[in-house]
Amino acid sequence: MRNLRYFTFERNKYFYGKLLSVDDFECEQRYMNDKRRIINRFVHGTGVVCGMNVVPVDDTTISVEMGLALDFAGREIMIEQPVIKKLSMIDGFGSYTEDDEDNSYLYLCVEYDEMEKEPVHSVTGSSARNDQRLEYNKYAEGYHLFLTSQEPENEDLSVGALYEETRTIYWDNGVRVKQIVPRYVRSGQEFELKIVVENMGQPKPVSFRYDLDLTCVQGMDKMTVSFRETDYAKSKRYEFTRKLKAGAVNDTLVRLSVAEGSFRLEIDGMAMKAEARGTSSAQVIEGNVKQEIIDRYYRGAMEEIVKNTYQQSIYLAKISVIRTGATYMIDSVESMPFRQYLYNNSLAAVMNRMELEEEEKQEKGESRQNVSGSGAAPSAEESGLKIATGTVVIDMGIGGTAGQRFFSEEIPHGLGLGVVNIVLGEAVGMQDSGSLVFGAAGIFDPEPTEVKVELAAKADMENGTFRIGVRCLETTSQPRLKVHWTAIKDGREVVLEKKQTIMQIRPDMLELSIRDVYYFEALIGGSVENRIKWSVREPDGGTIDENGMYTAPNRAGVYEIMCESMDQPGLRASTFVIVRDI
């Protein structure tokens, strides 16, 4: 039942008087299983069909939810009920040690497994396996969960490998750098080089730069790639892209090769001895990229599937572990890090429907443009414009002298964040039946109640508000001025996202000996903040005063330091201290 090859197929031929043996019954089972499994593998693929989410329960325990998956040999893996286990109780936990500086991750994997059950007496004599008259009546199909620090041996079996190439150019000092390019690009068209930086347990800020030698890239034969971790919010993974353009050639390769000796790595500002190497390549084609991927799959899938008959696992989660001695703590859990999912018919139908609806919307949009272009003026909705209007009365007290300025309060225009155009008009008098004057004062003959002023508006794009300013051109005794405003926004513009205030603790991780003392700093927006409430999460995790001075406890362990802004309640941050008994 553990065979990984299905060819060739044989089935029983029955006839009257046939003597059935163990081999015949096994042949019957094998034929039906192999036919089903080959359909699973070749038609459906490999990966999780549904469920099998991995979530942390507490600092040391995870839960694997119920679900279904198909393995690389087409065998069904069913987890029929949630499995809650301490990380240390799962096979392979010892594969990660605290001396492994390049990888602070453990991968939770699942494999198909089966075991014999229901021992029965063998009437034919001793079993071939032992001297007892004992055999097992059934096979129970199941699964095996285990942890490993190794990544998949063959990433080419993943769905992403069909359309992009991933190349690791550097992996050391707790940092990994990968380059990702599309497998196929059209001649003369733009494509993206994606740089992925993974922090594999390096607590100090990282920066690097290196040169790429380019082949078949328009207008360039060399480019520089650089990265500074301090330019980003602290994370385990960073990603950025560079736009390139393929040469106007065909049936050749775009190559992006790391220039020898160009890699420069710094950790916390200190230069490290490091070397990166590798070449990423993309096939330049003349036709449609999607069709090329389909054609290549049909030509090579059979050979690729048949030759890979070694055991291959499904990676359910990537677990970041903080470990010191016999103590460990789960820092984070990322489900399905290599996206080993299977799309079933229901999902495929939903995706197809969404694509059809999107195409219909685009076709309707093109139709509107054609109508507008034939002489009909587009409406505000068709042109994507959003409009808001209002009136504000500006109090000028007892009037104003020439050159004196007055301002309104902040006025929300209701059109969201981003760029808006604001048109202002001065009302002549306070009644709605009067005139409105737009533009430069003095063009029209003045009316008795008109105030000669200049108007201006200042918009705050990050808050979606604006203020109106008034400057008197001559002395007036009018106590109030009525201004009509119209705000206009192009709804097709990208909305400006409001900046978020981020709090950080420096350093973001620390190792101390028992009873050691260290001062922590809290940073808000990159600046040191003093009005901070400090605390230690664990009751026996040491003490910290209002100035951030932390005193480690008398016993080893991993402890969480927390802080909260006194000026901005709800703004919090935390870090971890590893205390060792040295």
Coordinates of C-alpha atoms in Angstrom, one line a residue:
M1 CA 0.0 0.0 0.0
R2 CA 3.0 2.3 0.1
N3 CA 4.0 2.0 -3.6
L4 CA 4.8 5.3 -5.3
R5 CA 4.6 4.0 -8.8
Y6 CA 1.3 3.0 -10.4
F7 CA 2.4 1.5 -13.7
T8 CA 1.6 -0.9 -15.2
F9 CA -2.0 -1.6 -14.3
E10 CA -3.1 -5.2 -13.7
R11 CA -6.5 -6.5 -12.5
N12 CA -7.8 -9.9 -11.7
K13 CA -9.4 -12.1 -14.4
Y14 CA -12.1 -14.2 -12.8
F15 CA -13.2 -17.6 -13.9
Y16 CA -15.1 -20.6 -12.4
G17 CA -12.8 -22.7 -10.4
K18 CA -10.1 -20.0 -9.9
L19 CA -8.1 -20.4 -6.6
L20 CA -7.9 -17.0 -5.0
S21 CA -4.7 -16.3 -3.0
V22 CA -3.5 -13.3 -0.9
D23 CA -1.8 -11.9 -4.0
D24 CA -5.1 -11.9 -5.9
F25 CA -6.9 -9.9 -3.2
E26 CA -4.0 -7.5 -2.9
C27 CA -4.0 -7.0 -6.7
E28 CA -7.7 -6.2 -6.5
Q29 CA -7.1 -3.5 -3.9
R30 CA -4.0 -2.1 -5.6
Y31 CA -5.7 -1.8 -8.9
M32 CA -8.6 0.3 -7.5
N33 CA -6.4 2.4 -5.3
D34 CA -3.9 3.1 -8.0
K35 CA -6.6 4.2 -10.5
R36 CA -8.1 6.6 -8.0
R37 CA -4.8 8.0 -6.9
I38 CA -3.5 8.6 -10.4
I39 CA -6.6 10.6 -11.1
N40 CA -6.1 12.6 -7.9
R41 CA -2.5 13.4 -8.8
F42 CA -2.8 14.1 -12.5
V43 CA -6.2 15.8 -12.6
H44 CA -6.4 17.5 -9.2
G45 CA -2.8 18.0 -8.2
T46 CA -1.1 18.1 -4.8
G47 CA -1.9 20.2 -1.7
V48 CA -4.5 21.1 0.8
V49 CA -8.1 20.9 -0.5
C50 CA -9.7 22.6 2.6
G51 CA -9.0 23.2 6.2
M52 CA -5.7 22.2 8.0
N53 CA -5.2 25.7 9.3
V54 CA -2.5 26.0 12.0
V55 CA -3.1 28.5 14.8
P56 CA -1.3 29.1 18.1
V57 CA -3.1 28.1 21.2
D58 CA -0.6 29.6 23.7
D59 CA 3.1 30.3 23.8
T60 CA 4.0 26.6 23.5
T61 CA 1.0 24.9 21.9
I62 CA -0.5 24.9 18.4
S63 CA -3.8 23.5 16.9
V64 CA -4.1 21.9 13.5
E65 CA -7.7 22.2 12.3
M66 CA -9.5 19.4 10.6
G67 CA -9.1 19.2 6.8
L68 CA -8.3 17.3 3.6
A69 CA -5.2 17.2 1.4
L70 CA -3.9 15.1 -1.5
D71 CA -0.2 14.2 -1.3
F72 CA 2.3 14.0 -4.2
A73 CA 1.3 10.4 -4.9
G74 CA -2.4 11.2 -5.0
R75 CA -3.2 9.7 -1.6
E76 CA -5.8 11.3 0.6
I77 CA -4.8 12.7 3.9
M78 CA -7.7 13.4 6.2
I79 CA -7.4 15.1 9.6
E80 CA -10.9 14.3 11.0
Q81 CA -10.7 16.4 14.2
P82 CA -8.6 19.3 15.5
V83 CA -5.2 18.2 16.8
I84 CA -3.8 20.3 19.8
K85 CA -0.2 19.6 20.7
K86 CA 2.7 21.2 22.4
L87 CA 5.4 21.9 19.9
S88 CA 8.0 20.0 21.9
M89 CA 5.8 16.8 21.7
I90 CA 5.8 16.8 17.9
D91 CA 8.4 14.6 16.1
G92 CA 11.4 16.6 14.8
F93 CA 11.3 19.4 17.4
G94 CA 14.9 18.6 18.2
S95 CA 15.9 19.4 14.6
Y96 CA 16.2 23.1 15.7
T97 CA 18.8 24.1 18.2
E98 CA 19.7 27.5 19.6
D99 CA 23.1 27.2 17.9
D100 CA 21.4 27.3 14.5
E101 CA 21.8 31.0 13.9
D102 CA 20.7 30.9 10.3
N103 CA 17.2 29.7 10.9
S104 CA 14.8 30.5 13.7
Y105 CA 11.9 28.7 11.9
L106 CA 10.5 25.2 12.2
Y107 CA 8.2 23.9 9.5
L108 CA 5.2 21.8 10.4
C109 CA 4.6 19.1 7.8
V110 CA 2.0 16.4 7.2
E111 CA 2.5 13.1 5.3
Y112 CA 0.3 10.2 4.5
D113 CA 0.8 7.3 6.9
E114 CA -0.8 3.9 7.5
M115 CA -0.5 1.3 10.2
E116 CA -1.6 -2.2 10.8
K117 CA -4.4 -2.8 13.3
E118 CA -6.6 -5.5 14.8
P119 CA -4.1 -8.3 15.7
V120 CA -5.6 -11.7 14.9
H121 CA -4.5 -15.3 15.2
S122 CA -3.0 -16.8 12.1
V123 CA -4.3 -20.3 11.5
T124 CA -1.6 -21.2 9.0
G125 CA 1.2 -21.2 11.5
S126 CA 3.9 -18.7 12.5
S127 CA 4.0 -15.3 10.8
A128 CA 6.8 -14.4 8.5
R129 CA 7.7 -11.5 10.7
N130 CA 8.0 -13.3 14.0
D131 CA 7.6 -16.7 15.7
Q132 CA 4.1 -15.9 17.0
R133 CA 1.0 -17.0 15.3
L134 CA -0.1 -13.3 14.9
E135 CA -1.1 -11.2 12.0
Y136 CA -3.0 -7.9 11.6
N137 CA -6.5 -7.8 10.1
K138 CA -6.6 -4.3 8.7
Y139 CA -4.6 -1.2 7.5
A140 CA -5.7 2.1 9.1
E141 CA -5.0 5.0 6.8
G142 CA -3.9 8.2 8.6
Y143 CA -1.3 10.9 8.7
H144 CA 2.0 11.8 10.4
L145 CA 2.7 15.4 11.7
F146 CA 6.4 16.3 12.2
L147 CA 8.6 19.4 12.4
T148 CA 11.7 20.1 10.3
S149 CA 14.0 23.0 9.7
Q150 CA 14.5 22.1 6.1
E151 CA 12.6 23.7 3.3
P152 CA 11.0 21.6 0.4
E153 CA 13.6 19.8 -1.6
N154 CA 11.7 20.4 -4.9
E155 CA 10.0 23.7 -5.1
D156 CA 9.4 23.1 -8.8
L157 CA 6.4 21.0 -7.9
S158 CA 4.6 24.0 -6.5
V159 CA 2.0 26.0 -8.5
G160 CA 4.1 29.2 -8.4
A161 CA 7.0 27.4 -10.1
L162 CA 5.0 27.2 -13.3
Y163 CA 5.1 30.9 -13.9
E164 CA 8.0 32.3 -11.8
E165 CA 11.6 31.3 -10.9
T166 CA 12.8 31.7 -7.4
R167 CA 16.6 31.9 -6.7
T168 CA 18.3 32.2 -3.3
I169 CA 21.4 34.3 -3.8
Y170 CA 22.4 34.6 -0.1
W171 CA 21.6 32.7 3.1
D172 CA 23.8 33.3 6.2
N173 CA 24.1 35.4 9.3
G174 CA 20.4 34.9 9.9
V175 CA 19.4 36.5 6.6
R176 CA 18.1 35.1 3.3
V177 CA 17.9 37.1 0.1
K178 CA 15.9 35.7 -2.9
Q179 CA 15.3 36.9 -6.4
I180 CA 12.0 36.1 -8.2
V181 CA 11.5 36.7 -11.9
P182 CA 8.7 35.5 -14.3
R183 CA 9.6 32.4 -16.2
Y184 CA 8.4 33.9 -19.5
V185 CA 8.4 37.6 -20.7
R186 CA 7.2 39.0 -24.0
S187 CA 9.8 40.6 -26.3
G188 CA 10.1 44.3 -25.6
Q189 CA 7.7 44.3 -22.6
E190 CA 8.2 45.3 -19.0
F191 CA 8.6 42.7 -16.3
E192 CA 9.3 42.8 -12.5
L193 CA 12.4 41.7 -10.6
K194 CA 11.1 40.9 -7.1
I195 CA 13.6 40.9 -4.1
V196 CA 12.5 39.1 -1.0
V197 CA 14.5 39.5 2.2
E198 CA 13.7 37.1 5.1
N199 CA 14.9 37.7 8.6
M200 CA 15.7 34.2 9.8
G201 CA 16.4 35.2 13.4
Q202 CA 18.8 38.1 13.1
P203 CA 17.9 40.6 15.9
K204 CA 20.0 43.5 14.6
P205 CA 19.2 45.7 11.7
V206 CA 20.5 44.5 8.3
S207 CA 21.6 46.4 5.2
F208 CA 23.1 45.2 1.9
R209 CA 23.8 46.1 -1.6
Y210 CA 25.0 44.3 -4.7
D211 CA 25.4 44.7 -8.5
L212 CA 23.6 42.7 -11.1
D213 CA 25.0 42.0 -14.6
L214 CA 22.1 42.2 -17.0
T215 CA 21.7 40.4 -20.4
C216 CA 19.0 41.2 -22.9
V217 CA 17.6 44.1 -20.9
Q218 CA 16.8 47.2 -22.8
G219 CA 18.9 50.2 -22.0
M220 CA 20.8 48.6 -19.2
D221 CA 23.7 46.2 -18.7
K222 CA 24.1 46.7 -15.0
M223 CA 22.0 47.7 -12.0
T224 CA 22.5 48.1 -8.2
V225 CA 20.2 46.5 -5.7
S226 CA 20.2 47.9 -2.1
F227 CA 18.2 47.4 1.1
R228 CA 18.2 48.9 4.6
E229 CA 16.0 47.3 7.2
T230 CA 15.7 50.5 9.1
D231 CA 13.7 52.0 6.2
Y232 CA 10.9 49.6 6.9
A233 CA 8.7 48.7 9.8
K234 CA 10.2 45.7 11.7
S235 CA 9.1 42.5 10.1
K236 CA 10.2 38.9 9.4
R237 CA 9.8 39.4 5.6
Y238 CA 10.4 42.3 3.3
E239 CA 9.7 42.6 -0.4
F240 CA 10.4 45.2 -3.0
T241 CA 10.4 45.3 -6.8
R242 CA 12.4 46.8 -9.7
K243 CA 10.9 47.4 -13.2
L244 CA 12.9 46.1 -16.2
K245 CA 12.2 45.8 -19.9
A246 CA 13.1 42.8 -22.0
G247 CA 15.1 43.3 -25.1
A248 CA 13.4 43.2 -28.5
V249 CA 14.6 39.7 -29.2
N250 CA 13.0 36.2 -29.3
D251 CA 13.9 32.7 -28.1
T252 CA 16.6 33.8 -25.8
L253 CA 17.1 34.4 -22.1
V254 CA 17.0 37.5 -19.9
R255 CA 19.8 37.0 -17.3
L256 CA 20.3 38.8 -14.0
S257 CA 23.6 37.6 -12.5
V258 CA 25.1 38.7 -9.2
A259 CA 28.4 40.4 -10.1
E260 CA 31.2 38.6 -8.4
G261 CA 32.5 40.3 -5.3
S262 CA 29.9 43.0 -5.3
F263 CA 27.8 41.9 -2.3
R264 CA 28.2 44.1 0.7
L265 CA 26.5 43.2 4.0
E266 CA 26.2 45.2 7.2
I267 CA 24.6 44.1 10.4
D268 CA 24.0 47.0 12.9
G269 CA 26.4 49.1 10.8
M270 CA 29.3 46.6 11.0
A271 CA 30.6 45.2 7.7
M272 CA 30.3 41.4 7.5
K273 CA 32.3 38.9 5.5
A274 CA 29.6 37.7 3.0
E275 CA 29.3 36.5 -0.6
A276 CA 26.3 36.2 -2.8
R277 CA 26.0 34.3 -6.1
G278 CA 23.3 33.2 -8.5
T279 CA 21.6 34.0 -11.8
S280 CA 17.9 34.5 -12.4
S281 CA 16.7 34.0 -15.9
A282 CA 13.5 34.5 -17.9
Q283 CA 12.6 33.1 -21.3
V284 CA 11.9 35.8 -23.9
I285 CA 9.0 34.8 -26.1
E286 CA 7.0 36.5 -28.9
G287 CA 3.5 35.1 -28.2
N288 CA 1.1 35.1 -25.2
V289 CA 2.7 34.3 -21.9
K290 CA -0.4 32.6 -20.5
Q291 CA -0.6 30.3 -23.5
E292 CA 3.1 29.5 -23.2
I293 CA 2.7 28.4 -19.6
I294 CA -0.2 26.1 -20.6
D295 CA 1.7 24.6 -23.5
R296 CA 4.8 24.0 -21.4
Y297 CA 2.8 22.3 -18.7
Y298 CA 1.1 19.9 -21.1
R299 CA 4.4 19.0 -22.6
G300 CA 6.4 18.4 -19.4
A301 CA 3.9 17.6 -16.6
M302 CA 3.9 13.8 -17.2
E303 CA 7.6 13.4 -17.1
E304 CA 7.9 15.8 -14.0
I305 CA 5.3 13.9 -12.0
V306 CA 6.5 10.4 -12.9
K307 CA 10.2 11.0 -12.1
N308 CA 9.6 12.5 -8.6
T309 CA 8.7 9.3 -6.7
Y310 CA 10.5 10.2 -3.4
Q311 CA 8.6 11.2 -0.3
Q312 CA 7.5 14.8 -0.4
S313 CA 5.6 16.5 2.4
I314 CA 2.9 19.2 2.5
Y315 CA 4.1 22.2 4.5
L316 CA 1.3 23.4 6.7
A317 CA 3.0 26.1 8.7
K318 CA 6.1 28.1 9.3
I319 CA 6.6 28.6 13.0
S320 CA 9.0 31.2 14.5
V321 CA 10.5 29.9 17.7
I322 CA 12.4 31.8 20.5
R323 CA 14.4 29.2 22.3
T324 CA 17.0 29.2 25.1
G325 CA 18.1 26.0 26.7
A326 CA 15.1 23.8 27.5
T327 CA 12.7 26.8 27.3
Y328 CA 11.0 27.9 24.1
M329 CA 8.2 30.2 23.0
I330 CA 6.2 30.5 19.8
D331 CA 6.8 33.9 18.3
S332 CA 4.5 33.6 15.2
V333 CA 2.8 31.1 13.0
E334 CA 2.4 31.5 9.3
S335 CA 0.0 29.0 7.7
M336 CA 0.8 27.5 4.3
P337 CA 4.1 29.3 3.7
F338 CA 4.6 27.7 0.2
R339 CA 0.9 28.1 -0.8
Q340 CA 0.4 24.3 -1.4
Y341 CA -3.4 24.7 -2.0
L342 CA -5.7 22.9 -4.5
Y343 CA -8.5 24.8 -6.3
N344 CA -11.6 22.7 -6.4
N345 CA -14.5 23.0 -8.8
S346 CA -16.4 25.4 -6.6
L347 CA -13.5 27.8 -6.3
A348 CA -12.8 27.6 -10.0
A349 CA -16.4 28.5 -10.8
V350 CA -16.3 31.5 -8.4
M351 CA -13.0 32.7 -10.0
N352 CA -14.4 32.3 -13.5
R353 CA -17.5 34.2 -12.6
M354 CA -15.5 37.1 -11.1
E355 CA -13.4 37.3 -14.2
L356 CA -16.5 37.4 -16.4
E357 CA -18.0 40.2 -14.3
E358 CA -14.8 42.2 -14.5
E359 CA -14.7 41.8 -18.2
E360 CA -18.3 43.0 -18.4
K361 CA -17.5 46.1 -16.3
Q362 CA -14.6 46.9 -18.6
E363 CA -16.7 46.5 -21.7
K364 CA -19.4 48.9 -20.2
G365 CA -16.7 51.4 -19.3
E366 CA -15.4 51.3 -22.9
S367 CA -19.0 51.8 -24.2
R368 CA -19.4 55.0 -22.0
Q369 CA -16.1 56.4 -23.3
N370 CA -17.3 55.9 -26.9
V371 CA -20.6 57.6 -26.3
S372 CA -18.8 60.6 -24.6
G373 CA -16.3 60.8 -27.4
S374 CA -19.1 61.1 -30.0
G375 CA -20.2 64.5 -28.7
A376 CA -22.2 63.7 -25.5
A377 CA -20.7 65.3 -22.4
P378 CA -19.9 62.7 -19.7
S379 CA -21.7 62.9 -16.4
A380 CA -19.8 63.3 -13.1
E381 CA -20.4 59.6 -12.4
E382 CA -19.1 58.5 -15.8
S383 CA -16.0 60.7 -15.6
G384 CA -15.2 59.5 -12.0
L385 CA -15.7 62.9 -10.4
K386 CA -16.9 63.3 -6.9
I387 CA -18.4 66.7 -5.9
A388 CA -19.4 68.3 -2.6
T389 CA -20.7 71.8 -1.8
G390 CA -21.3 73.9 1.3
T391 CA -21.4 77.3 2.8
V392 CA -19.4 78.8 5.7
V393 CA -19.7 82.1 7.5
I394 CA -16.4 83.7 8.6
D395 CA -16.6 85.9 11.7
M396 CA -14.6 89.2 11.3
G397 CA -15.6 90.7 14.6
I398 CA -16.0 94.5 14.2
G399 CA -14.6 94.3 10.7
G400 CA -11.1 94.4 9.3
T401 CA -8.5 96.7 7.9
A402 CA -6.7 96.5 4.6
G403 CA -4.4 93.4 4.6
Q404 CA -5.9 91.8 7.7
R405 CA -6.5 88.1 7.5
F406 CA -9.3 85.8 8.8
F407 CA -9.6 82.0 8.8
S408 CA -12.3 79.4 9.1
E409 CA -12.2 76.3 11.2
E410 CA -11.2 73.0 9.6
I411 CA -14.0 72.0 7.2
P412 CA -14.5 68.3 6.3
H413 CA -15.4 68.0 2.6
G414 CA -16.6 64.4 2.8
L415 CA -14.7 63.2 -0.3
G416 CA -12.1 61.1 1.5
L417 CA -8.4 61.5 1.6
G418 CA -6.2 62.7 -1.3
V419 CA -6.1 65.5 -3.7
V420 CA -9.2 67.8 -4.1
N421 CA -9.9 71.0 -6.1
I422 CA -11.8 73.7 -4.2
V423 CA -13.6 76.6 -5.8
L424 CA -14.7 79.5 -3.6
G425 CA -17.3 82.2 -4.2
E426 CA -18.1 85.3 -2.0
A427 CA -21.7 85.9 -1.3
V428 CA -22.8 89.5 -1.6
G429 CA -24.8 90.0 1.6
M430 CA -26.0 87.2 4.0
Q431 CA -29.1 86.4 2.0
D432 CA -29.3 83.4 -0.4
S433 CA -31.0 85.6 -3.0
G434 CA -28.0 87.8 -3.6
S435 CA -25.0 87.5 -6.0
L436 CA -22.0 85.2 -5.9
V437 CA -18.6 86.6 -7.0
F438 CA -15.9 84.1 -8.2
G439 CA -12.4 85.1 -9.2
A440 CA -10.6 88.4 -8.9
A441 CA -12.3 91.2 -7.0
G442 CA -12.8 94.5 -8.9
I443 CA -13.7 93.1 -12.3
F444 CA -17.4 93.8 -11.7
D445 CA -18.8 97.0 -10.3
P446 CA -19.1 96.6 -6.5
E447 CA -22.4 96.4 -4.8
P448 CA -23.1 98.3 -1.5
T449 CA -23.0 95.3 0.7
E450 CA -20.0 93.6 -1.1
V451 CA -16.7 93.2 0.9
K452 CA -13.6 93.5 -1.1
V453 CA -11.5 90.5 -0.2
E454 CA -9.2 87.8 -1.6
L455 CA -10.2 84.2 -0.9
A456 CA -8.0 81.1 -0.7
A457 CA -8.4 77.4 0.5
K458 CA -5.8 75.1 2.0
A459 CA -6.6 71.4 1.8
D460 CA -5.2 68.7 4.2
M461 CA -4.9 65.6 2.1
E462 CA -4.2 63.3 5.0
N463 CA -7.3 64.3 7.0
G464 CA -9.8 65.1 4.2
T465 CA -10.4 68.7 5.4
F466 CA -9.7 72.2 4.3
R467 CA -9.6 75.8 5.7
I468 CA -10.7 79.0 4.0
G469 CA -8.6 82.1 4.4
V470 CA -9.8 85.7 3.8
R471 CA -7.6 88.8 3.3
C472 CA -9.3 92.3 3.2
L473 CA -8.3 94.5 0.3
E474 CA -9.7 97.6 2.0
T475 CA -11.1 98.5 5.4
T476 CA -14.6 97.2 6.1
S477 CA -17.0 97.4 9.0
Q478 CA -18.8 94.2 7.9
P479 CA -18.8 91.7 10.9
R480 CA -19.3 88.5 8.8
L481 CA -18.6 87.1 5.4
K482 CA -20.5 84.3 3.7
V483 CA -18.5 82.0 1.4
H484 CA -19.8 79.2 -0.8
W485 CA -17.4 76.4 -1.6
T486 CA -17.4 73.5 -4.1
A487 CA -14.9 70.6 -3.6
I488 CA -14.2 68.3 -6.6
K489 CA -12.2 65.1 -6.6
D490 CA -11.3 62.6 -9.3
G491 CA -12.5 59.3 -7.8
R492 CA -10.1 57.4 -10.0
E493 CA -7.1 58.7 -8.2
V494 CA -5.3 56.5 -5.7
V495 CA -6.6 57.3 -2.2
L496 CA -3.9 58.7 0.1
E497 CA -3.5 56.4 3.1
K498 CA -3.3 58.1 6.5
K499 CA 0.1 57.5 8.1
Q500 CA 0.0 55.3 11.1
T501 CA 1.9 56.1 14.3
I502 CA 4.2 53.2 15.1
M503 CA 5.8 52.5 18.5
Q504 CA 8.9 50.4 18.8
I505 CA 11.2 49.3 21.6
R506 CA 14.9 49.5 21.1
P507 CA 16.5 46.9 21.1
D508 CA 13.8 44.7 19.6
M509 CA 15.4 41.6 21.2
L510 CA 18.0 41.2 23.9
E511 CA 20.0 38.5 25.7
L512 CA 21.1 39.0 29.3
S513 CA 22.5 37.0 32.2
I514 CA 20.5 36.6 35.4
R515 CA 20.3 39.8 37.5
D516 CA 21.8 41.9 34.6
V517 CA 20.5 45.4 34.2
Y518 CA 19.6 47.1 30.9
Y519 CA 17.9 50.4 29.8
F520 CA 15.2 50.1 27.1
E521 CA 14.1 53.0 24.9
A522 CA 10.6 53.5 23.4
L523 CA 10.4 55.2 20.0
I524 CA 7.4 56.8 18.4
G525 CA 7.8 57.7 14.8
G526 CA 11.6 57.2 15.2
S527 CA 12.0 59.6 18.1
V528 CA 12.6 58.6 21.7
E529 CA 9.5 59.0 23.9
N530 CA 9.8 59.5 27.7
R531 CA 6.2 59.4 28.9
I532 CA 6.0 55.6 28.8
K533 CA 4.4 53.1 31.1
W534 CA 6.7 50.0 31.3
S535 CA 5.8 46.5 32.5
V536 CA 6.9 42.9 32.4
R537 CA 4.3 40.4 31.3
E538 CA 5.5 37.4 33.4
P539 CA 5.1 37.9 37.2
D540 CA 8.5 36.4 37.9
G541 CA 10.1 37.9 34.8
G542 CA 12.2 40.6 36.5
T543 CA 11.4 44.3 37.1
I544 CA 11.4 47.5 35.1
D545 CA 11.0 51.0 36.3
E546 CA 9.4 54.1 34.8
N547 CA 12.7 55.1 33.1
G548 CA 12.9 51.7 31.2
M549 CA 15.6 50.2 33.5
Y550 CA 15.1 46.5 33.4
T551 CA 16.6 44.1 36.0
A552 CA 16.6 40.4 35.0
P553 CA 15.3 37.8 37.4
N554 CA 17.2 35.0 39.2
R555 CA 16.2 32.3 36.7
A556 CA 16.7 31.7 33.0
G557 CA 13.8 32.0 30.6
V558 CA 12.2 34.1 27.9
Y559 CA 10.3 37.2 29.1
E560 CA 8.2 39.9 27.4
I561 CA 8.8 43.6 28.1
M562 CA 5.7 45.8 27.3
C563 CA 5.2 49.5 27.0
E564 CA 2.3 51.9 26.5
S565 CA 2.3 55.6 25.6
M566 CA 0.8 57.8 28.4
D567 CA 0.0 60.5 25.8
Q568 CA -1.6 58.2 23.3
P569 CA -3.5 55.4 25.1
G570 CA -3.7 52.3 23.1
L571 CA -0.3 52.8 21.4
R572 CA 1.7 49.8 22.6
A573 CA 4.8 47.8 21.8
S574 CA 6.6 44.8 23.2
T575 CA 9.9 42.9 22.9
F576 CA 11.5 39.8 24.3
V577 CA 14.4 39.3 26.7
I578 CA 16.2 35.9 26.7
V579 CA 17.8 35.5 30.2
R580 CA 20.5 32.8 30.4
D581 CA 22.1 31.3 33.5
I582 CA 25.7 31.8 32.5

